Amino acid sequence: MDAPLIEFKNVTKRFGNKTVLEDVNLQIYEGQITTIIGLSGSGKSVMLKHIIGLIQPENGEILFRGKPLARMKKSEIAESFSQISYMFQGNALFDSLTVYENIALPLQETTNLKKEEIDQRVMARIEQTELTEAVFKYPSQLSGGMQKRVALARALITDPRIVLFDEPTTGQDPVRKNAILSMIAQYQKKLNFTAILVSHEIPDVYFISNRILALYDRKIVFQGTPEELENFDHPFMDEVISSLESLQKELTGLYSKRQFGMLNHLQLKRRKSGESYCLVVFTLKELNAITTKVGHDAAQEAVRNMGIYIEKHFGAIGGFSTRRSSNEVITMLPYSSLEETESIMGNFVMDFHAQVMPAIQQGACKFASEGETVNITILAGVAEGESTENINNVLSLAISSQKEIGRFSCAVQGGNQ
Amino acid sequence: MNFMTNHRIGPENGEKQSPDSPVLMPFALIGRTVMDWVNRMGSAAIFLSKALLHILGRKQLFKTVQQIYYIGARSITIIMLVSLFTGMVLGLQSYHALLKFGAAGAVGSLVSLSLIMELGPVLTAIMITARAGSAITAEIGIQRISEQIDALHTMRINPIRYLISPKLSAAIISFPLLTAVFDLIGILGGYVSAVVLLGLNGGVYVHSISTYVDWRDINNGFIKSIVFAVIVATVCCYQGYFAHMRRDSHGAQAVGLATTSAVVTSCVLVLVSDYVVTSLLV
């Protein structure tokens, strides 16, 4: 792995008698999405504010590209911080300025760009963040989701190399939460900045993160990939992850990957050697097209509708499901043979066309603008495995056997779909 | 049993006395208060010097004009109203008082000198503090607690340059102008009560003003108003800017208390500095 972009070495921070961070050590790498998770009030935002220099540590040091901030010259610190943008938890928008003025502010005050160029850059960001209708509105006239997007647009207007997101999804509805995360992931890929997220509530954050840092009891207790976190054995997992999982179940109707793994393990342990089970993999194929053409909200609504129905249908016959990635749902049918599963799938596809497709279509198309056409395909694949067999082999088999089970298009012309 | 030993207060066996002990408590309290006051004065002085440093920035003109509108233009009505009645009361009182000595002809000079040298600058400063000063503190305080000032830091915009300097320069421009308006309308108010209502000769009123009021008096009034502008703008901006550092409250309550504190401190400092400046100018 490359040298860390930002590194904390034994950082301690106290407010009066209260120690918020104690001997914190962490590394953040360039070009990645790193998410800091922890309970509410555990000091995640304080950690983030150390990176941008809003708070200074009592002990320890913070290194930027290997160089301690405390030993840098003023000009070097200014140069380092000029690469960083910060999106505040409460947005911190100027309520006396319009959306346009809020987004343009960093360019107007810190650059010598001409008015025309500022206009061009601001309007481009406004279009990207779907704020065209709100250009001349004040923050108080916008919904919470729109305010978040204004804050995001302002954070990205200077093309920063590093963006810090402090609880970017707080106070949003489930669909909007995932939409904001999907937007962050999309921009991160497009603009290739380093994203550092603080979150305490979003299970879907795992789908977009390259690295997870877990803050617990004033210390970083875990640093690693989301997959590594699933096998992490620590009281943190019981306190934090279980609360996230129950939230995820509530939001999407699906189990978390960890819960899915545990259920799977328990179910298969009860089976005798040689007894089989089936795995179904569903994929919403053109998720990126929905995101790009119709918007992040539409994409999340479509995935959510699909997940809810899959869990409802297969849950009734003892199956359990999880989201494997942002557009993939896997369902385990522990007591079904391939023949039974295929017959269940036959019924499922019929019901799917009658009930689910309209719901997914509605989700995906309700935000479509006039003249926009998006074709969406849903694939499903079934594979049978034995209780002793490695589940990943069965999964690969299911993916390779995927076939189209539904297709529709959103074509909005003259206000009709 | 030694009675005194049991009731002895103070260090024993060379033990150091804690500042929280009952004997030292009043001294510690005084010490802490003085230290706190000195700290705040120092911090306010640094705050003011930083704000003055950025007054003439390249992008400050538009923001300053905007602030002149908020602090100055929007205060004109209240200043005119207060000055009219102040002048009328002065005219009324001084006419009756001077009539006893057969000096009613000096009403014009008494009214105008009182207004130009004292009441104009002082009352203008107090009225602007009440109307615009409190609004400045509340605005900056809310910007502080809603992290807007932190957001400026993260955008590498100097918050003092962006928020404070335009308000300071606008106050320095607006205060003398509003003082001039106050003086003129006040003198007119004196004319209304002494000449129009009480029958004093109008020519005598105007002649008395032109005879006894000279440019030095007018300049001194303006000097005072500039001093008051710096005091009011600094105190109001400072209280809002550091509203989050208050020990007695947090959040919206801190902004409320900072606003009250800004108005009270500004008014007291205006009166104290009025004496100091007058004694230096006389």
XYZ file of C-alpha atoms in Angstrom:
699
model
C 0.000 0.000 0.000
C 1.176 3.566 -0.745
C 2.269 5.996 1.942
C -0.755 7.456 3.760
C -2.089 10.831 2.667
C -3.148 11.722 6.199
C -1.905 10.028 9.329
C -2.746 10.476 13.024
C -0.033 9.466 15.492
C -1.121 9.146 19.112
C -3.519 12.066 18.821
C -5.238 13.016 22.069
C -7.891 15.697 22.426
C -9.550 16.900 25.612
C -12.315 19.451 26.152
C -11.906 20.527 29.785
C -11.842 17.314 31.785
C -13.420 15.243 29.053
C -11.087 13.221 26.861
C -12.662 12.807 23.436
C -9.773 11.170 21.570
C -7.001 9.218 23.254
C -3.849 8.043 21.466
C -5.658 7.812 18.158
C -3.633 6.265 15.343
C -5.018 6.083 11.833
C -4.057 6.238 8.171
C -6.045 7.621 5.268
C -4.940 6.797 1.721
C -5.175 8.897 -1.419
C -7.962 8.290 -3.944
C -10.034 6.155 -1.597
C -13.348 6.595 0.196
C -12.609 6.160 3.888
C -15.508 6.045 6.323
C -15.151 6.708 10.027
C -17.923 4.955 11.935
C -18.771 5.118 15.607
C -21.548 5.839 18.030
C -23.166 9.251 18.064
C -21.076 11.664 20.152
C -17.984 9.464 20.099
C -15.744 12.171 18.598
C -15.890 11.407 14.884
C -16.543 15.025 13.891
C -13.794 16.186 16.261
C -11.423 13.867 14.419
C -12.495 15.322 11.085
C -12.036 18.887 12.341
C -8.436 18.030 13.296
C -7.731 17.196 9.656
C -8.865 20.622 8.419
C -7.154 22.448 11.309
C -10.324 23.714 13.001
C -9.201 21.896 16.177
C -5.649 21.293 17.362
C -4.661 18.136 19.242
C -3.388 18.288 22.821
C -0.864 15.511 22.220
C 0.337 13.573 19.235
C 0.765 14.687 15.671
C -1.111 14.804 12.387
C 0.894 14.135 9.258
C -0.081 15.368 5.811
C 1.751 13.506 3.041
C 4.204 12.289 5.670
C 4.966 15.752 7.077
C 3.746 16.784 10.551
C 1.348 19.760 10.363
C 2.844 21.177 13.567
C 6.265 21.482 11.912
C 5.038 22.959 8.633
C 5.455 26.610 7.688
C 2.306 28.727 7.504
C 2.490 28.737 3.714
C 2.828 24.930 3.634
C -0.175 24.512 5.929
C -2.192 26.909 3.754
C -1.134 24.938 0.662
C -2.131 21.637 2.313
C -5.489 22.915 3.501
C -6.204 24.509 0.130
C -6.627 20.969 -1.239
C -9.327 20.159 1.311
C -13.053 20.877 1.296
C -15.434 20.224 4.141
C -19.125 19.412 4.057
C -20.622 20.185 7.453
C -23.151 18.038 9.253
C -25.589 20.961 9.467
C -24.601 22.123 5.943
C -23.377 25.537 7.261
C -24.962 27.336 4.325
C -25.202 31.109 4.466
C -28.897 31.708 4.970
C -28.757 35.275 3.671
C -27.234 34.126 0.368
C -29.025 32.345 -2.474
C -28.071 28.862 -3.658
C -26.014 30.389 -6.474
C -24.234 32.802 -4.117
C -23.495 30.043 -1.596
C -21.901 27.839 -4.234
C -20.027 30.721 -5.877
C -18.694 32.113 -2.578
C -15.373 30.193 -2.445
C -14.588 31.144 -6.049
C -15.554 34.797 -5.586
C -13.525 35.209 -2.411
C -10.448 33.091 -3.003
C -9.780 33.263 -6.733
C -9.320 35.942 -9.369
C -11.629 34.268 -11.865
C -13.784 36.466 -14.067
C -17.505 36.638 -13.410
C -18.297 34.695 -16.610
C -16.009 31.829 -15.633
C -17.431 31.700 -12.107
C -20.942 31.653 -13.619
C -20.014 28.801 -15.908
C -18.446 26.671 -13.164
C -21.234 27.305 -10.671
C -23.977 26.531 -13.173
C -22.201 23.309 -14.186
C -22.134 22.152 -10.535
C -25.755 23.246 -10.070
C -26.792 21.082 -13.013
C -24.740 18.113 -11.806
C -26.349 18.275 -8.385
C -29.864 18.682 -9.837
C -30.419 22.127 -8.323
C -31.383 24.035 -11.467
C -34.809 24.948 -10.103
C -33.374 26.288 -6.866
C -30.689 28.654 -8.187
C -32.216 31.832 -6.804
C -33.807 30.353 -3.711
C -32.497 30.801 -0.181
C -31.461 27.754 1.904
C -34.501 28.159 4.162
C -36.753 27.670 1.118
C -35.209 24.281 0.291
C -35.852 20.765 1.570
C -33.207 19.034 3.715
C -32.065 16.952 0.754
C -31.640 19.978 -1.484
C -29.688 21.788 1.210
C -27.334 18.790 1.389
C -26.844 18.975 -2.349
C -26.078 22.701 -2.149
C -23.490 21.950 0.550
C -22.053 19.188 -1.657
C -21.915 21.493 -4.678
C -20.159 24.162 -2.600
C -17.665 21.610 -1.268
C -16.830 20.476 -4.811
C -16.779 23.868 -6.563
C -13.038 24.413 -6.029
C -12.175 20.930 -7.385
C -10.577 19.833 -4.104
C -8.233 16.841 -3.844
C -9.698 15.821 -0.478
C -13.311 16.188 0.656
C -14.401 15.661 4.243
C -18.063 14.732 4.709
C -19.380 15.142 8.241
C -22.522 12.994 8.560
C -23.649 13.799 5.009
C -26.905 11.855 5.309
C -28.185 13.033 8.690
C -31.852 13.948 8.744
C -32.642 12.461 5.324
C -35.239 9.851 4.429
C -33.966 6.341 3.584
C -34.077 6.784 -0.174
C -32.391 10.168 0.002
C -29.682 8.815 2.350
C -28.625 6.218 -0.173
C -28.993 8.747 -2.992
C -26.526 11.113 -1.289
C -24.041 8.280 -0.759
C -24.418 7.190 -4.352
C -23.831 10.806 -5.436
C -20.653 10.990 -3.329
C -19.411 7.703 -4.807
C -20.179 8.876 -8.331
C -18.356 12.198 -7.928
C -15.444 10.507 -6.193
C -14.992 8.215 -9.202
C -15.475 11.059 -11.656
C -13.277 13.670 -9.977
C -10.947 11.193 -8.267
C -10.747 13.004 -4.946
C -10.031 11.399 -1.597
C -13.255 11.209 0.395
C -13.370 10.953 4.169
C -16.842 10.295 5.509
C -18.138 10.315 9.030
C -21.244 8.279 9.584
C -23.130 6.653 12.407
C -26.247 5.426 10.770
C -25.931 4.225 7.216
C -25.408 0.580 6.434
C -25.092 1.336 2.744
C -21.942 3.303 3.456
C -20.153 -0.067 3.220
C -21.020 -0.366 -0.445
C -19.167 2.799 -1.368
C -16.251 2.685 1.114
C -12.796 1.330 0.372
C -11.752 1.519 4.010
C -13.571 1.655 7.306
C -12.187 3.152 10.515
C -14.090 2.328 13.683
C -13.923 4.791 16.573
C -14.899 3.278 19.884
C -14.196 4.363 23.440
C -11.964 7.276 22.309
C -9.736 5.059 20.159
C -9.590 3.678 16.638
C -10.308 -0.006 17.196
C -10.483 -1.098 13.570
C -8.957 -0.059 10.249
C -9.611 -2.147 7.180
C -11.929 -3.020 4.346
C -15.706 -3.455 4.822
C -15.201 -7.214 4.263
C -12.592 -7.352 7.035
C -14.974 -5.502 9.350
C -17.514 -8.296 8.972
C -15.107 -10.705 10.669
C -13.999 -8.235 13.339
C -14.623 -9.550 16.826
C -14.968 -6.662 19.288
C -17.621 -5.172 21.623
C -17.854 -2.372 19.054
C -19.555 -4.781 16.677
C -22.317 -5.562 19.168
C -22.950 -1.939 20.082
C -22.603 -0.222 16.740
C -23.031 -2.727 13.966
C -26.100 -4.412 15.433
C -27.860 -1.059 15.673
C -26.924 -0.352 12.051
C -28.197 -3.746 11.010
C -31.583 -3.306 12.624
C -31.779 0.065 10.889
C -30.865 -1.526 7.585
C -33.586 -4.159 8.010
C -36.041 -1.390 8.759
C -34.973 0.678 5.766
C -34.572 -1.952 3.079
C -36.299 -5.034 4.418
C -33.056 -6.926 3.807
C -30.494 -8.405 6.177
C -26.984 -7.022 6.419
C -24.197 -9.085 4.905
C -23.043 -10.068 8.392
C -26.518 -11.144 9.496
C -26.912 -12.985 6.216
C -23.611 -14.783 6.840
C -24.660 -15.726 10.381
C -28.081 -16.984 9.290
C -26.476 -18.894 6.478
C -23.958 -20.469 8.835
C -26.651 -21.470 11.345
C -28.941 -22.903 8.683
C -26.239 -24.882 6.931
C -24.849 -26.214 10.229
C -28.177 -27.948 10.864
C -28.125 -29.662 7.486
C -26.672 -33.089 6.968
C -23.805 -33.558 4.599
C -25.088 -33.938 1.041
C -28.287 -31.944 1.605
C -28.606 -29.077 -0.822
C -29.694 -25.467 -0.759
C -30.233 -22.850 -3.456
C -28.930 -19.359 -3.994
C -30.604 -16.770 -6.221
C -28.801 -13.636 -7.429
C -30.845 -10.668 -8.677
C -29.200 -7.774 -10.535
C -30.697 -4.452 -11.537
C -28.515 -4.066 -14.581
C -28.545 -0.426 -15.593
C -28.319 1.201 -12.175
C -25.642 3.611 -13.353
C -27.825 4.632 -16.300
C -30.714 5.376 -13.933
C -28.355 7.358 -11.715
C -26.924 9.358 -14.581
C -30.080 9.945 -16.582
C -32.859 9.992 -14.008
C -31.012 10.758 -10.795
C -29.770 9.194 -7.567
C -33.170 9.203 -5.885
C -34.725 7.196 -8.715
C -31.953 4.600 -8.630
C -32.276 4.094 -4.884
C -36.061 3.907 -5.076
C -35.823 1.199 -7.767
C -33.306 -0.910 -5.788
C -35.329 -0.521 -2.604
C -38.578 -1.602 -4.256
C -36.872 -4.646 -5.759
C -35.279 -5.628 -2.395
C -38.500 -5.249 -0.436
C -40.405 -7.493 -2.826
C -37.714 -10.184 -2.999
C -37.589 -10.380 0.815
C -41.384 -10.514 1.003
C -41.723 -13.252 -1.583
C -38.881 -15.541 -0.511
C -39.146 -14.748 3.216
C -42.544 -16.491 3.215
C -40.883 -19.784 2.225
C -37.955 -19.582 4.659
C -35.548 -17.643 2.461
C -33.448 -14.675 3.559
C -31.794 -11.977 1.470
C -29.090 -9.329 1.563
C -27.692 -6.669 -0.719
C -24.385 -7.890 -2.066
C -23.525 -4.643 -3.802
C -25.380 -1.481 -4.661
C -27.378 -3.178 -7.476
C -27.298 -6.851 -6.455
C -29.492 -8.814 -4.046
C -28.761 -12.422 -3.089
C -31.357 -14.769 -1.619
C -30.634 -18.001 0.209
C -33.258 -20.755 0.088
C -31.856 -23.235 2.634
C -34.468 -25.971 2.211
C -35.098 -25.886 -1.537
C -33.670 -28.009 -4.300
C -32.862 -26.588 -7.725
C -36.082 -28.023 -9.156
C -38.208 -26.460 -6.401
C -36.399 -23.152 -6.689
C -36.946 -23.003 -10.429
C -40.628 -23.637 -9.917
C -40.719 -20.911 -7.184
C -38.859 -18.616 -9.567
C -41.520 -19.267 -12.227
C -44.193 -17.982 -9.841
C -41.918 -15.196 -8.722
C -41.358 -13.984 -12.291
C -45.109 -13.941 -12.947
C -45.789 -12.003 -9.754
C -42.779 -9.866 -10.481
C -44.209 -8.758 -13.809
C -47.633 -8.141 -12.329
C -46.694 -6.393 -9.086
C -43.024 -5.524 -8.804
C -42.157 -4.208 -12.224
C -44.683 -1.362 -11.929
C -43.240 -0.529 -8.478
C -39.638 -0.550 -9.733
C -40.670 1.315 -12.843
C -42.483 3.859 -10.738
C -39.436 4.263 -8.509
C -37.033 4.589 -11.402
C -39.219 6.756 -13.617
C -40.898 9.136 -11.218
C -37.969 11.538 -11.278
C -37.405 11.212 -15.028
C -37.440 14.468 -16.881
C -39.178 15.012 -20.164
C -37.416 13.557 -23.185
C -35.282 11.179 -21.086
C -35.322 7.436 -21.937
C -33.802 4.778 -19.695
C -33.889 1.049 -20.404
C -33.728 -1.128 -17.323
C -33.129 -4.889 -17.213
C -33.503 -7.175 -14.222
C -31.519 -10.419 -14.214
C -31.832 -13.457 -11.979
C -29.702 -16.581 -11.689
C -30.134 -19.729 -9.569
C -27.521 -22.232 -8.412
C -27.619 -25.226 -6.132
C -24.985 -25.997 -3.534
C -24.297 -28.498 -0.805
C -24.058 -27.535 2.854
C -20.359 -28.361 2.918
C -19.583 -26.473 -0.296
C -18.002 -23.020 -0.317
C -20.814 -20.505 -0.781
C -18.672 -18.319 -3.070
C -18.532 -21.111 -5.663
C -22.315 -21.372 -5.592
C -22.575 -17.609 -5.882
C -20.320 -17.547 -8.963
C -22.419 -20.285 -10.506
C -25.628 -18.335 -9.841
C -24.155 -15.181 -11.365
C -23.018 -17.038 -14.461
C -26.493 -18.536 -14.930
C -28.281 -15.184 -14.739
C -31.068 -14.609 -17.252
C -33.290 -11.647 -17.959
C -36.524 -11.769 -15.949
C -37.834 -8.322 -16.698
C -37.211 -5.280 -18.844
C -38.868 -1.916 -19.037
C -38.063 1.575 -20.120
C -38.772 5.000 -18.763
C -39.626 7.301 -21.612
C -41.119 10.562 -20.534
C -42.689 12.549 -23.329
C -45.027 15.412 -22.716
C -45.292 14.506 -19.062
C -46.363 10.850 -19.646
C -44.261 7.730 -18.997
C -7.148 20.158 74.115
C -5.954 23.155 72.226
C -9.081 24.945 71.082
C -7.264 27.177 68.619
C -5.629 24.306 66.760
C -8.981 22.779 65.887
C -10.208 26.026 64.402
C -7.067 27.100 62.751
C -7.481 28.111 59.159
C -4.435 28.268 56.988
C -1.408 26.296 55.904
C 0.153 23.865 58.332
C 3.673 22.437 58.222
C 4.578 24.594 55.241
C 1.642 23.206 53.197
C 0.695 25.425 50.234
C -2.704 27.081 50.375
C -5.087 26.156 47.564
C -6.634 29.131 45.722
C -10.006 27.582 46.533
C -9.496 27.811 50.290
C -11.960 30.146 52.092
C -9.198 32.616 52.981
C -7.928 33.051 49.457
C -11.249 32.714 47.686
C -12.075 36.465 47.477
C -8.550 37.233 46.244
C -8.645 34.381 43.772
C -12.005 35.611 42.534
C -10.707 39.162 42.092
C -7.570 37.821 40.424
C -9.539 35.633 38.053
C -11.911 38.481 37.190
C -9.044 40.884 36.504
C -7.170 38.288 34.451
C -10.310 37.501 32.532
C -10.937 41.186 31.846
C -7.341 41.768 30.734
C -7.544 38.719 28.477
C -10.751 39.925 26.899
C -9.393 43.431 26.363
C -6.285 41.984 24.709
C -8.322 39.679 22.559
C -10.663 42.521 21.527
C -7.661 44.709 20.666
C -6.207 41.953 18.444
C -9.653 41.420 16.911
C -9.944 45.147 16.136
C -6.458 45.391 14.659
C -7.109 42.366 12.400
C -10.382 43.919 11.254
C -8.706 47.283 10.555
C -6.001 45.515 8.559
C -8.525 44.192 6.041
C -10.704 47.294 5.709
C -9.183 48.294 2.383
C -9.211 44.933 0.642
C -9.843 44.574 -3.095
C -13.244 42.959 -2.715
C -14.426 45.002 0.265
C -16.111 47.947 -1.444
C -19.370 46.220 -2.334
C -19.671 44.585 1.092
C -18.957 47.922 2.807
C -21.642 49.707 0.765
C -24.069 46.928 1.661
C -23.256 47.363 5.343
C -23.592 51.161 5.109
C -27.122 50.500 3.925
C -27.859 48.144 6.852
C -26.128 50.129 9.584
C -26.526 53.660 8.248
C -29.350 54.151 5.770
C -31.819 51.980 7.634
C -31.164 53.898 10.877
C -31.983 57.325 9.437
C -35.684 57.281 10.342
C -35.154 56.467 13.990
C -32.264 58.938 14.242
C -34.432 61.713 12.745
C -37.291 60.939 15.095
C -35.136 60.870 18.226
C -33.165 63.982 17.229
C -36.317 65.999 16.448
C -37.783 65.404 19.901
C -34.426 65.806 21.644
C -34.024 69.198 19.964
C -37.590 70.198 20.805
C -37.185 69.284 24.486
C -33.857 71.107 24.622
C -35.409 74.181 23.030
C -38.342 74.086 25.424
C -36.279 73.590 28.591
C -33.544 76.056 27.713
C -36.042 78.753 26.636
C -37.787 78.683 30.032
C -34.518 78.448 31.977
C -32.799 81.252 30.049
C -35.885 83.443 30.143
C -35.442 83.728 33.924
C -32.048 85.376 33.310
C -33.271 87.430 30.374
C -31.061 85.416 28.043
C -33.679 83.691 25.885
C -31.729 84.818 22.819
C -29.035 82.253 23.651
C -31.419 79.319 23.156
C -30.068 78.664 19.647
C -26.452 78.417 20.765
C -27.331 76.280 23.802
C -29.369 73.833 21.762
C -26.853 73.605 18.942
C -23.747 73.318 21.125
C -25.391 70.666 23.328
C -26.327 68.682 20.261
C -23.115 69.096 18.284
C -20.700 68.504 21.159
C -22.521 65.928 23.283
C -26.001 64.736 22.550
C -25.595 64.252 18.798
C -22.644 61.822 18.869
C -23.725 60.060 22.103
C -27.407 59.565 21.305
C -26.630 58.582 17.695
C -24.184 55.946 18.942
C -26.697 54.623 21.463
C -29.517 54.523 18.924
C -27.369 52.713 16.334
C -26.242 50.279 19.029
C -29.856 49.512 19.852
C -30.966 49.185 16.246
C -28.000 47.896 14.242
C -25.469 46.834 16.901
C -27.781 44.253 18.416
C -28.596 42.921 14.933
C -24.891 42.645 14.109
C -24.198 40.615 17.275
C -27.165 38.324 16.689
C -26.258 37.814 13.019
C -22.613 36.979 13.695
C -23.555 34.885 16.742
C -25.937 32.763 14.677
C -23.311 32.425 11.971
C -20.938 31.195 14.651
C -23.208 28.621 16.261
C -24.444 27.302 12.907
C -20.801 26.702 11.859
C -20.967 29.272 9.034
C -17.794 30.902 10.377
C -16.070 27.506 10.529
C -17.242 26.951 6.968
C -15.481 30.175 5.939
C -12.272 28.862 7.549
C -12.542 25.616 5.609
C -13.102 27.566 2.379
C -9.949 29.556 3.210
C -11.963 32.788 3.465
C -10.757 34.940 6.357
C -13.936 35.398 8.466
C -12.691 38.672 9.938
C -12.040 40.074 6.456
C -15.327 38.749 5.083
C -17.661 39.507 7.988
C -16.117 42.034 10.372
C -14.060 44.537 8.350
C -16.975 45.686 6.145
C -19.096 46.272 9.250
C -16.307 48.227 10.923
C -15.673 50.447 7.906
C -19.425 50.932 7.389
C -19.760 52.036 11.032
C -16.834 54.472 10.684
C -18.535 56.030 7.654
C -22.128 55.900 8.926
C -21.703 57.213 12.486
C -20.437 60.734 11.567
C -23.033 61.035 8.789
C -25.858 60.035 11.102
C -24.468 62.339 13.782
C -24.635 65.194 11.276
C -28.252 64.288 10.516
C -28.984 64.131 14.254
C -27.427 67.572 14.828
C -29.316 69.216 11.972
C -32.705 67.740 12.793
C -32.127 68.437 16.517
C -31.380 72.098 15.801
C -34.514 72.194 13.661
C -36.474 70.657 16.578
C -35.126 73.369 18.885
C -36.248 75.971 16.315
C -39.756 74.449 16.200
C -40.236 74.559 19.969
C -38.441 77.863 20.730
C -39.421 79.899 17.644
C -42.595 78.347 16.233
C -44.253 77.281 19.491
C -42.844 79.731 22.080
C -42.483 82.830 19.923
C -38.724 83.465 20.043
C -37.456 85.485 17.123
C -36.194 83.156 14.373
C -33.351 85.465 13.376
C -32.112 85.583 16.974
C -32.140 81.748 17.141
C -30.094 81.384 13.916
C -27.765 84.288 14.741
C -27.004 82.821 18.146
C -25.972 79.551 16.456
C -23.741 81.193 13.868
C -22.092 83.334 16.540
C -21.233 80.693 19.114
C -20.759 77.479 17.114
C -17.406 77.157 15.360
C -15.805 74.436 13.234
C -13.791 73.119 16.148
C -16.986 72.153 17.980
C -18.294 70.385 14.881
C -14.985 68.561 14.314
C -14.873 67.448 17.950
C -18.362 66.021 17.576
C -17.260 64.071 14.515
C -14.107 62.813 16.243
C -16.296 61.513 19.052
C -18.637 59.825 16.615
C -15.721 58.022 14.913
C -14.431 56.827 18.309
C -17.929 55.594 19.165
C -18.204 53.860 15.785
C -15.028 51.889 16.437
C -16.182 50.994 19.966
C -19.717 49.948 19.002
C -18.665 47.968 15.905
C -15.852 46.204 17.763
C -17.928 45.328 20.824
C -20.937 44.115 18.826
C -18.911 42.091 16.328
C -16.641 40.668 19.052
C -19.545 39.540 21.227
C -21.180 37.753 18.285
C -17.929 36.280 16.961
C -17.082 34.706 20.307
C -20.646 33.865 21.371
C -19.690 30.161 21.394
C -16.976 30.810 23.995
C -19.368 32.100 26.659
C -19.104 30.189 29.901
C -22.610 31.052 31.077
C -24.605 29.619 28.175
C -24.597 27.718 24.898
C -26.308 27.846 21.525
C -29.224 30.199 20.962
C -29.135 31.315 24.602
C -25.490 32.332 24.174
C -26.444 34.443 21.148
C -29.223 36.112 23.168
C -26.905 36.881 26.078
C -24.148 38.034 23.738
C -26.602 40.477 22.139
C -27.671 41.881 25.518
C -24.075 42.066 26.616
C -23.054 43.836 23.387
C -25.730 46.533 23.793
C -24.994 47.154 27.489
C -21.207 47.158 27.050
C -21.383 49.425 24.006
C -23.607 51.962 25.778
C -21.415 52.019 28.896
C -18.215 52.307 26.863
C -19.727 55.095 24.730
C -20.464 57.122 27.878
C -17.086 56.386 29.486
C -15.160 57.174 26.320
C -17.275 60.338 25.861
C -15.804 61.676 29.074
C -12.274 60.632 28.146
C -12.448 62.091 24.630
C -14.109 65.307 25.877
C -11.384 65.809 28.480
C -8.738 65.333 25.769
C -10.415 67.690 23.293
C -11.407 70.510 25.626
